[in-house]
Short mmCIF file of C-alpha atoms in Angstrom, two decimals:
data_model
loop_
_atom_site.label_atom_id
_atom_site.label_comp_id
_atom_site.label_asym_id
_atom_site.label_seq_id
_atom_site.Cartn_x
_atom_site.Cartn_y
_atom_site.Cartn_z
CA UNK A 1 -21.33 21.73 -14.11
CA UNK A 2 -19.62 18.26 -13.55
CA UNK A 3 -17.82 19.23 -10.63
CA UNK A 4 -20.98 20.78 -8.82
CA UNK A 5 -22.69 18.21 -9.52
CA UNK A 6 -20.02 15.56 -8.01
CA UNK A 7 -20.08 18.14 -5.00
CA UNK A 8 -23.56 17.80 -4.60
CA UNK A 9 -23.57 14.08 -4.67
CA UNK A 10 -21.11 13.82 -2.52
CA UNK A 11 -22.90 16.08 0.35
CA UNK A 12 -25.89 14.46 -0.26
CA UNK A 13 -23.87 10.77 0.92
CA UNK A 14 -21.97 12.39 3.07
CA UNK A 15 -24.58 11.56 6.16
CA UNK A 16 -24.76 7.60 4.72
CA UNK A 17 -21.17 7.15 4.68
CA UNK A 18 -20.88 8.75 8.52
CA UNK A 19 -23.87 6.06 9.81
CA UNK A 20 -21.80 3.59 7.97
CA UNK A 21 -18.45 4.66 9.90
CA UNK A 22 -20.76 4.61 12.92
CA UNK A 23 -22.41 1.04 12.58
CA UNK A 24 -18.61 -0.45 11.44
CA UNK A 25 -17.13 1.38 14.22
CA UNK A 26 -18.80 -1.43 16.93
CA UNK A 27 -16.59 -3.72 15.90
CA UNK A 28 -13.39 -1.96 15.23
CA UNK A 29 -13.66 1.33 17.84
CA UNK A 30 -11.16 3.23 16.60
CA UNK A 31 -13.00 3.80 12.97
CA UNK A 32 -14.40 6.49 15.30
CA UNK A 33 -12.01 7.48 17.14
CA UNK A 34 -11.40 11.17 15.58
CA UNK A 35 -14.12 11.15 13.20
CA UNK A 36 -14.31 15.01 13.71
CA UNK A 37 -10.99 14.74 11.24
CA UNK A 38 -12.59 13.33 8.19
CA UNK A 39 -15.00 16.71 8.62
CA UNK A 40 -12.12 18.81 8.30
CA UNK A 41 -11.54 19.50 12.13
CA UNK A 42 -8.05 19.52 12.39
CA UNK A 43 -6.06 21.28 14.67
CA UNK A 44 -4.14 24.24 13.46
CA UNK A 45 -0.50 23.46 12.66
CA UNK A 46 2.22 25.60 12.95
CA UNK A 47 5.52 26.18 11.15
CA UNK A 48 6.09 24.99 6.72
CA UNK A 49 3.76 22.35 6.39
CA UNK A 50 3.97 19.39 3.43
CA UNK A 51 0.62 17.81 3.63
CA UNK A 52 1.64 14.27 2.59
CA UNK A 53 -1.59 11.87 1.75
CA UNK A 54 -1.24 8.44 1.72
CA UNK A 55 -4.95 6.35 1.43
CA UNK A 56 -3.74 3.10 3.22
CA UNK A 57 -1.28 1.13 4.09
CA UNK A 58 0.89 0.00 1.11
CA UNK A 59 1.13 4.00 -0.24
CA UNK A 60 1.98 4.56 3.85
CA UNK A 61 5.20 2.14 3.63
CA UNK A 62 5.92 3.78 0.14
CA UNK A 63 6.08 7.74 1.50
CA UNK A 64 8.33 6.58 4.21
CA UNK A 65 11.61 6.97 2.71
CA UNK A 66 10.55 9.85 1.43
CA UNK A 67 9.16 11.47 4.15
CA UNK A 68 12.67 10.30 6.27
CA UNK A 69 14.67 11.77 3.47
CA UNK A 70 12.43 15.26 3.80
CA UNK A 71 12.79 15.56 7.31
CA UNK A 72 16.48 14.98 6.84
CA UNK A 73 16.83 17.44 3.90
CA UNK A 74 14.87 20.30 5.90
CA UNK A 75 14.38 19.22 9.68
CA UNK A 76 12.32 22.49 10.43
CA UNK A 77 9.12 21.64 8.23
CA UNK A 78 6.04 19.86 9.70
CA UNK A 79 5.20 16.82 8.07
CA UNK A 80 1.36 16.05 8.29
CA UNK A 81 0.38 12.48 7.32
CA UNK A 82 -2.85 11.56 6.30
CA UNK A 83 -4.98 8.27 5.00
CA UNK A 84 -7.93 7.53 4.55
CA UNK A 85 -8.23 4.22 6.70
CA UNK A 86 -7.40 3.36 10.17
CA UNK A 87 -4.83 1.41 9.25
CA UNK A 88 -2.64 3.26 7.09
CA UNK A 89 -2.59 5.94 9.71
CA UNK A 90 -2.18 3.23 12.64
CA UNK A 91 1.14 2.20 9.67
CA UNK A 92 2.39 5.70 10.17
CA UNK A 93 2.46 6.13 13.92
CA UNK A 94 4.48 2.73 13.80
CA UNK A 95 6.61 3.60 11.50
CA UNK A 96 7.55 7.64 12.84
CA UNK A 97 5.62 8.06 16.27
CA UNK A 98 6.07 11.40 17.29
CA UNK A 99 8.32 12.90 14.36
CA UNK A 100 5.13 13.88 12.29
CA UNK A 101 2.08 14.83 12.71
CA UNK A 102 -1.34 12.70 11.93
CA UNK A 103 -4.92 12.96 10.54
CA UNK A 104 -7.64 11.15 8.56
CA UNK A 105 -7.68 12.85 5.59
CA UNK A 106 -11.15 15.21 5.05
CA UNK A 107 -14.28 13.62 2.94
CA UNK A 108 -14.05 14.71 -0.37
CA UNK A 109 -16.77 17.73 0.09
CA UNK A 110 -16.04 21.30 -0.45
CA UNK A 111 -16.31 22.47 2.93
CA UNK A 112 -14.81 19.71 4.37
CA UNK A 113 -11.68 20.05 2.51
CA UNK A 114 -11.79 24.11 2.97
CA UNK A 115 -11.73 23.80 6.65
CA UNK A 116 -9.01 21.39 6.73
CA UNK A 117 -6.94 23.85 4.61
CA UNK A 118 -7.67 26.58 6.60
CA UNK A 119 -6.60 24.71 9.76
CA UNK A 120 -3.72 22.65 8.54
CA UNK A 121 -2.26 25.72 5.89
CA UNK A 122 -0.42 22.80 4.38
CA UNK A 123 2.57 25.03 1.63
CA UNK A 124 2.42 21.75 -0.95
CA UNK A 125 0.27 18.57 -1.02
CA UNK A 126 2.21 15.60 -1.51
CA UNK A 127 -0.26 12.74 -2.55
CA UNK A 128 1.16 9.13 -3.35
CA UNK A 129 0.53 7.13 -6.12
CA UNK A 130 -2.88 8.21 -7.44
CA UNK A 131 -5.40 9.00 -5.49
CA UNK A 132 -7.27 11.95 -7.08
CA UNK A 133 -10.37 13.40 -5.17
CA UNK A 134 -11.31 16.83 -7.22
CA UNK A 135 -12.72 18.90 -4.63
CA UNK A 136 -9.33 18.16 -2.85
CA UNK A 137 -7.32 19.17 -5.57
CA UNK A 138 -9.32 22.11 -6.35
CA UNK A 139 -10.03 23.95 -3.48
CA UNK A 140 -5.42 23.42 -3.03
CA UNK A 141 -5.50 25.14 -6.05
CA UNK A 142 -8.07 28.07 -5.36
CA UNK A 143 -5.78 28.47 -2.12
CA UNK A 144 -2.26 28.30 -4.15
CA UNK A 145 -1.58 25.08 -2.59
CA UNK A 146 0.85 23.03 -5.36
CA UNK A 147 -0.68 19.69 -5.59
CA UNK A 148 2.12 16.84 -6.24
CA UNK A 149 1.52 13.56 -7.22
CA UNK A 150 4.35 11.34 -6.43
CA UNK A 151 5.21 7.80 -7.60
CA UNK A 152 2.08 8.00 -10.33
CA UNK A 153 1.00 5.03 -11.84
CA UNK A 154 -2.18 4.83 -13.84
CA UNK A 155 -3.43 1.41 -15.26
CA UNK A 156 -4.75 1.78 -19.11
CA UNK A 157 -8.16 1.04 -17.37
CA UNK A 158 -8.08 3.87 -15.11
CA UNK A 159 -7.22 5.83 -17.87
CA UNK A 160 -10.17 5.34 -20.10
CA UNK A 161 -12.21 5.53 -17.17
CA UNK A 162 -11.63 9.19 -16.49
CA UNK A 163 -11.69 10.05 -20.34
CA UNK A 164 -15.37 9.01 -19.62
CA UNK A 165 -15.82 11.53 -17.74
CA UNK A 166 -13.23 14.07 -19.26
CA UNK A 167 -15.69 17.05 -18.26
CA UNK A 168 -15.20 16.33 -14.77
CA UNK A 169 -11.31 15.23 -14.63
CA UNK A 170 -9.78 17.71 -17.56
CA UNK A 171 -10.12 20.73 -15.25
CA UNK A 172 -8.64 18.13 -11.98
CA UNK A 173 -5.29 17.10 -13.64
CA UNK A 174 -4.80 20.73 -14.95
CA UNK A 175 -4.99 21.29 -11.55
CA UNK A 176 -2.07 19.33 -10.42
CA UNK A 177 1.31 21.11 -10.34
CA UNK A 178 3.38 17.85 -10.78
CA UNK A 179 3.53 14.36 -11.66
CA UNK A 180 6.21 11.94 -10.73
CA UNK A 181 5.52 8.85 -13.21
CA UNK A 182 6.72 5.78 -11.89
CA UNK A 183 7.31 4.76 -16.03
CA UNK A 184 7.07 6.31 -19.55
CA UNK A 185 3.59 4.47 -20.30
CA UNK A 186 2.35 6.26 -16.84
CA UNK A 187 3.88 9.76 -17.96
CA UNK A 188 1.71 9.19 -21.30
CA UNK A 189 -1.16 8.44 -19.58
CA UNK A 190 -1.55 11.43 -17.15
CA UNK A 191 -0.52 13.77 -20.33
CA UNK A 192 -3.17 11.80 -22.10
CA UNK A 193 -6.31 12.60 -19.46
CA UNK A 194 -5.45 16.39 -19.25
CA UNK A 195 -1.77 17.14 -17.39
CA UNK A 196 0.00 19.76 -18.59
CA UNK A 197 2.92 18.06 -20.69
CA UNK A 198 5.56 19.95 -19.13
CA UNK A 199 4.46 19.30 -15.35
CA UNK A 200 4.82 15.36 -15.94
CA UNK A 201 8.40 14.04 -15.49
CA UNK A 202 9.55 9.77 -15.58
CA UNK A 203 11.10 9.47 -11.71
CA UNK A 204 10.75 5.91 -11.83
CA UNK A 205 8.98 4.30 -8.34
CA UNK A 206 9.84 5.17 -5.34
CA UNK A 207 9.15 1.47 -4.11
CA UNK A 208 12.52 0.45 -5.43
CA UNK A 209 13.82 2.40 -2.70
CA UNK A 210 13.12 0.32 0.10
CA UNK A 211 14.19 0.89 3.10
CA UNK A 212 14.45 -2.10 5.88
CA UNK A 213 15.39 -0.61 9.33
CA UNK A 214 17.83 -2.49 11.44
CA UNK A 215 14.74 -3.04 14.12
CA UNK A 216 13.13 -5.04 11.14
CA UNK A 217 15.79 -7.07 10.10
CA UNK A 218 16.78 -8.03 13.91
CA UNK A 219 13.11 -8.87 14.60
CA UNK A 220 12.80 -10.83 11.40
CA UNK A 221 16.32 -12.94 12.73
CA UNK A 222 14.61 -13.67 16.25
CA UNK A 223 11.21 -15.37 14.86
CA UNK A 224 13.55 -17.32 12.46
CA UNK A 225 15.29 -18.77 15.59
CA UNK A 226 11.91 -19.45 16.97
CA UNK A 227 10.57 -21.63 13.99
CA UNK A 228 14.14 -23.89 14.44
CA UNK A 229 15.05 -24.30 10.91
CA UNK A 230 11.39 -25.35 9.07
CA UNK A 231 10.85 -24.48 5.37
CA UNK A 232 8.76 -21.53 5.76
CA UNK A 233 6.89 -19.60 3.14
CA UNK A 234 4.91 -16.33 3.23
CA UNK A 235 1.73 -14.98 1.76
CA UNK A 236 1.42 -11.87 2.57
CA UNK A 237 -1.33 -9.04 1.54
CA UNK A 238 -4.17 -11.67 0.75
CA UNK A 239 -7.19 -11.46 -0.56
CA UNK A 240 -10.90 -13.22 0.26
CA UNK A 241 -11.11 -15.78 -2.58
CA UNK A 242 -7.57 -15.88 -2.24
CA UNK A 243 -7.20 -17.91 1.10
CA UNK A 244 -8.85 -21.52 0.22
CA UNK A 245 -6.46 -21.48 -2.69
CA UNK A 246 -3.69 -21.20 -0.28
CA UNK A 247 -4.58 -23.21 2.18
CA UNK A 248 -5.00 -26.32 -0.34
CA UNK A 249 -1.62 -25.29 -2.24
CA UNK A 250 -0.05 -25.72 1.61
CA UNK A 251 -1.67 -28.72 2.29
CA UNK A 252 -0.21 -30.17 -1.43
CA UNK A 253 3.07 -29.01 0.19
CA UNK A 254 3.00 -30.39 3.33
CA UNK A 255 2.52 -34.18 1.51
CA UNK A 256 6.21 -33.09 0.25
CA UNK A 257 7.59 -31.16 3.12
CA UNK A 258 5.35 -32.51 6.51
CA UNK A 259 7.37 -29.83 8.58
CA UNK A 260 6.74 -26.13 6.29
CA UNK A 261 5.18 -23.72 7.98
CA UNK A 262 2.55 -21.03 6.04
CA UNK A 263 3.02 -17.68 7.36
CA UNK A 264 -0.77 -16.26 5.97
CA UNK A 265 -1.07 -12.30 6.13
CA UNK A 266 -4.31 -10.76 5.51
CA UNK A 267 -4.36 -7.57 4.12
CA UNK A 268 -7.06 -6.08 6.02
CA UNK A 269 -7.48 -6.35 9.61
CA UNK A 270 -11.75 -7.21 9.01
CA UNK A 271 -10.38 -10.20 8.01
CA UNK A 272 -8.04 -11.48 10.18
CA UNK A 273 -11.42 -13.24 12.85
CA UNK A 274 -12.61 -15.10 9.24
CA UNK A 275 -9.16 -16.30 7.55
CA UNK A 276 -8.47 -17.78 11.14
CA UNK A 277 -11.86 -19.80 11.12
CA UNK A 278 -10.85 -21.23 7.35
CA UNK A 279 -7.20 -22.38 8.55
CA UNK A 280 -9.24 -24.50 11.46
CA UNK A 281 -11.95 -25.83 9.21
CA UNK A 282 -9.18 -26.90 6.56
CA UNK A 283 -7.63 -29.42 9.39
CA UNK A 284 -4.95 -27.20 10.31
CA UNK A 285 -3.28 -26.69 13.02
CA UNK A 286 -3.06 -22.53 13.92
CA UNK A 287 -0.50 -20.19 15.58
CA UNK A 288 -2.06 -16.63 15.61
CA UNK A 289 0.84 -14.03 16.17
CA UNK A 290 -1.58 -11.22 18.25
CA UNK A 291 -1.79 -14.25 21.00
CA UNK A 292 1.62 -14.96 21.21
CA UNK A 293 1.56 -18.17 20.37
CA UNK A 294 4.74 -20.32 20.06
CA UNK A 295 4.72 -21.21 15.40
CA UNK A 296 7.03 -23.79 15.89
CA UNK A 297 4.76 -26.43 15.86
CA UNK A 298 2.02 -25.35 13.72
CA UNK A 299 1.08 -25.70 9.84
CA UNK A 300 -0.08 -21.76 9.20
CA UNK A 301 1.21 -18.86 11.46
CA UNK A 302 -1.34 -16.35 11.06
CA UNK A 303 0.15 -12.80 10.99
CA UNK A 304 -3.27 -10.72 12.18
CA UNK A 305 -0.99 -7.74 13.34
CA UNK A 306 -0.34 -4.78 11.68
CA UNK A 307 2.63 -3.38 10.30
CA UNK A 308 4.73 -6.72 10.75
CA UNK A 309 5.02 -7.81 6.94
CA UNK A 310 8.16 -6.61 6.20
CA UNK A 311 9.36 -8.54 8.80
CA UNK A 312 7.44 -11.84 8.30
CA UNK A 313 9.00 -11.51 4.64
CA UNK A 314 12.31 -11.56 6.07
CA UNK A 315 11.88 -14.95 8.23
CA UNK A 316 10.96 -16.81 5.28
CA UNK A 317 12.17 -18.32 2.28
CA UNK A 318 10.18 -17.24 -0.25
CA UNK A 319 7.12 -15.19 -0.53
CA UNK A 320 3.54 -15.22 -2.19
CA UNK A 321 2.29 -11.24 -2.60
CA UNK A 322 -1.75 -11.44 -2.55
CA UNK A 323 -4.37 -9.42 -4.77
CA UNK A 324 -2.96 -11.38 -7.42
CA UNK A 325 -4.93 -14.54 -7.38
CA UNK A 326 -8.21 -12.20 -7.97
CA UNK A 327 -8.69 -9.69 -10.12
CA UNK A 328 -7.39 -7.50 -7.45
CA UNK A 329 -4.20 -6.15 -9.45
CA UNK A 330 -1.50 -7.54 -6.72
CA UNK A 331 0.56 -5.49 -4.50
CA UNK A 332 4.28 -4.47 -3.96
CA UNK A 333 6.73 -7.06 -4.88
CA UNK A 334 9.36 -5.47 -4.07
CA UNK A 335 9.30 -5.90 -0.25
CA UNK A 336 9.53 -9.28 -0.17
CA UNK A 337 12.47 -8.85 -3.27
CA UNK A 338 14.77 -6.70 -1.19
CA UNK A 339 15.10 -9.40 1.51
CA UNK A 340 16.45 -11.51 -2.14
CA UNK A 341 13.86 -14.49 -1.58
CA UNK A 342 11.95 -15.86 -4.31
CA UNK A 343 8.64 -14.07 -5.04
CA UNK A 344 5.66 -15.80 -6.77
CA UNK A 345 2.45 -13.74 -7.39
CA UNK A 346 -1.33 -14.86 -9.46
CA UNK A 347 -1.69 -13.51 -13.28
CA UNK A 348 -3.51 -10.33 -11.90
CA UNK A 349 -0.46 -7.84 -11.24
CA UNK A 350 -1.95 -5.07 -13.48
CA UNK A 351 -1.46 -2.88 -10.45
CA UNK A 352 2.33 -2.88 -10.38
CA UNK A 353 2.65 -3.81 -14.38
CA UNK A 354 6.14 -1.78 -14.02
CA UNK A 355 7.47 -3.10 -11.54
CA UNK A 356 6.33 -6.59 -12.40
CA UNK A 357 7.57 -6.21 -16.07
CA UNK A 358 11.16 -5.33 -14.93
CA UNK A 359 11.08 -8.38 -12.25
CA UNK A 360 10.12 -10.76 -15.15
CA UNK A 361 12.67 -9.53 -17.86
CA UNK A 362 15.32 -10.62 -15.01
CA UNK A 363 13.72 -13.65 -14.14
CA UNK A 364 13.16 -12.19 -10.41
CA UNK A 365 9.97 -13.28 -9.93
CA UNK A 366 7.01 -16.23 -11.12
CA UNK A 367 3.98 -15.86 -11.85
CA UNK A 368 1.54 -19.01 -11.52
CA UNK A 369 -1.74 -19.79 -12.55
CA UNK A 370 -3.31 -21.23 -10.08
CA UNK A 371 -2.75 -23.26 -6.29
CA UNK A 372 -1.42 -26.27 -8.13
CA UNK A 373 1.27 -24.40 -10.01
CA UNK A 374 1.83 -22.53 -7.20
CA UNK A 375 2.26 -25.54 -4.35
CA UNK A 376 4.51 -26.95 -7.02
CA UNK A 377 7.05 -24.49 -7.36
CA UNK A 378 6.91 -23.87 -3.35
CA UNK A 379 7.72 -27.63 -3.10
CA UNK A 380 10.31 -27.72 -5.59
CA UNK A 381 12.27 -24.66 -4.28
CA UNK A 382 12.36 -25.81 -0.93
CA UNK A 383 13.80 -29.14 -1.94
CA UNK A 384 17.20 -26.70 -3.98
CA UNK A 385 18.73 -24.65 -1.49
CA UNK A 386 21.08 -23.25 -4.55
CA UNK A 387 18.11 -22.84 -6.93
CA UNK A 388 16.18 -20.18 -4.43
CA UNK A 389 19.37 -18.41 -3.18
CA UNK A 390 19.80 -17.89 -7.49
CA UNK A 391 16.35 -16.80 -7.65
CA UNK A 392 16.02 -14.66 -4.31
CA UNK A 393 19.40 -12.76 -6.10
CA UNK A 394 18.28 -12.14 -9.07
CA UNK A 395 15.14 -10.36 -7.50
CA UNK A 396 17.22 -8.06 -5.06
CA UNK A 397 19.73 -7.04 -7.54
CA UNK A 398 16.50 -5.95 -9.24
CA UNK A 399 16.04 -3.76 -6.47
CA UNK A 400 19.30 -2.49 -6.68
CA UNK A 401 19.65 -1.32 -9.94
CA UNK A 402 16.22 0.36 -9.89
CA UNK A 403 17.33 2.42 -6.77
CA UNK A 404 17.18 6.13 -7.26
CA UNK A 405 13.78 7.77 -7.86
CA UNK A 406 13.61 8.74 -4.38
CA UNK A 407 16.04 11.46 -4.84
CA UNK A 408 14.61 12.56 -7.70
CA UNK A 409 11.44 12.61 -6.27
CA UNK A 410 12.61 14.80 -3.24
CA UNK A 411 14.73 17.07 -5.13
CA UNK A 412 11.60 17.86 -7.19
CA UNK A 413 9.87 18.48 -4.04
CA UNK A 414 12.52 20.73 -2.24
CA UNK A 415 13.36 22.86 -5.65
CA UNK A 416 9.04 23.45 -6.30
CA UNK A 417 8.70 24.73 -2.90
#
């Protein structure tokens, strides 16, 4: 009864949420480019297809060494890639261009998702991280479609929150042929809300894996000649409510340091127009990287292009990660950690409490308070060249000695197909 009447509701928004696509798409055009897609109107694909869903950007850069390990493993299946925003699937293209295929993934109604099925005729769905839509999962499992969740994580809140509605999301996790926990607490979790005990197995994350092409790393060498030797630091993946802080723990730094240089990276492209506006009223001077202006001279480089973090990371000398000044649960740390800088993040990591957790027992990363605690430990590191090397090792060898759930996690895949 639950899940008909979640079906229900959902139809019934279903012509809302495509006038709201319609009225956002006059500013950002390519919110409708497609839009026939998140109907279900795919076109048909041929050949073994792994249906790999990714909703944005961050679970996009996570399925990519694991979708370049598939295609390696078995070059004659079809990889189909889909998210549900414009820029996870704009992250993609960039990162694979023609070597997969690309959709927005279907609205979560029954006939929505049945037509994409019947178009795509995907053999498994590969979803990362957790993003569970029932009518998705079911109608996979009406058509014998294995339903994967890989890299898992579930936060204890998310947990109670579907044992509120246990009616609806009991029947939904039985549903789901296997879970890849990123850690022990997650594995208890998804056994805890309904999954079958014996389809949930501790992978670790994927994330640990990362994977920094050599186009990156040269790209990330050039802009570091550019900025001629200036202290830089990054924030990358921000927040609103997150930027004012920033800007005043940069301005606290600049007292110290008159020649660092902010590299600010908005996590959303929406916001790229209004962080810009706050750098200018703040009395700083602006670079914005879509213009091609020269950084060299100016206090905050604005990065408002996509796809270009993991590169901005790797010009710097030590890194912020966003969400985590707001109750917005942070982002991946580990991108910035692989590139062994120093990595400071807010109190509000409970997104990535793993991969956080194994950071702090190695002392690979800090978290501060607040912009005070924060522009003084940015100031402080750039004065002790040996002191941030120290801590910018200690945070990569974290990454090394997590490495390995990505085979796992493609073994499992191969060997349930």
């Amino acid at each position: 009864m639950l899940q008909f009447i979640y079906s229900q509701l959902i139809r019934l928004l279903l012509p809302f949420i495509l006038v709201r696509l319609w009225w956002n798409g006059r500013r950002a055009p390519e919110l409708r480019r497609n839009w026939q897609e998140r109907l279900g109107m795919v076109s048909p694909a041929e050949g073994a297809v792994v249906w790999v869903h990714a909703v944005s950007v961050g679970e996009t850069i996570a399925a990519g060494p694991m979708v370049r390990r598939l295609l390696a493993r078995n070059p004659g299946i079809t990889i189909l890639m889909t998210a549900m925003t414009d820029t996870g699937l704009a992250q993609a293209q960039k990162m694979f261009g023609n070597q997969v295929r690309y959709a927005y993934a279907p609205y979560d109604t029954p006939g929505a998702i049945r037509r994409f099925l019947n178009r795509a005729q995907p053999k498994i769905l590969v979803i990362m991280e957790t993003e569970i839509w029932p009518n998705m999962i079911r109608q996979c499992r009406n058509l014998r479609v294995p339903v994967f969740l890989i890299n898992a994580r579930l936060s204890e809140r998310s947990a109670r929150g579907y044992e509120r509605v246990k009616g609806l999301a009991a029947p939904i996790m039985k549903s789901i042929s296997w879970v890849a926990a990123q850690a022990e607490k997650d594995a208890e979790r998804f056994r805890r809300i309904g999954v079958a005990p014996g389809k949930v197995d501790v992978t670790g994350s994927v994330k640990f894996d990362v994977d920094i092409p050599e186009s990156v790393r040269q790209a990330s060498i050039d802009l570091r000649e550019r900025l001629k030797g200036r202290p830089v630091w990054v924030a990358g993946s921000t927040h609103g409510g997150e930027d004012a802080q920033l800007l005043a723990a940069h301005k606290k730094v600049l007292k110290v340091h008159p020649q660092a240089l902010l590299i600010i990276v908005p996590r959303h492209p929406e916001r790229f127009e209004p962080v810009a506006e706050k750098i200018v009223k703040a009395g700083l001077s602006l670079a914005r990287r879509s213009r091609g202006d020269d950084p060299s001279e100016a206090a905050v480089y604005l990065g408002d292009t996509m796809g270009e973090l993991m590169m901005l990371y790797g010009a710097s000398d030590m890194a912020f990660v966003g969400g985590s000044l707001i109750e917005r649960g942070g982002h991946n740390p580990l991108e910035p950690a692989a590139w062994g800088i120093p990595v400071f993040s807010g109190p509000h990591v409970f997104n990535f409490e793993t991969i956080y957790q194994r950071l702090l027992n190695d002392s690979g990363v800090k978290l501060v308070a607040d912009s005070d605690e924060l522009s003084n430990h940015v100031t402080q590191l750039f004065e002790n060249e040996a002191e941030r090397q120290a801590i910018g090792s200690r945070a990569l060898s974290v990454v090394e000695k997590n490495r390995g759930a990505l085979d796992r996690v493609v073994d499992g895949i191969i060997e349930r197909v």
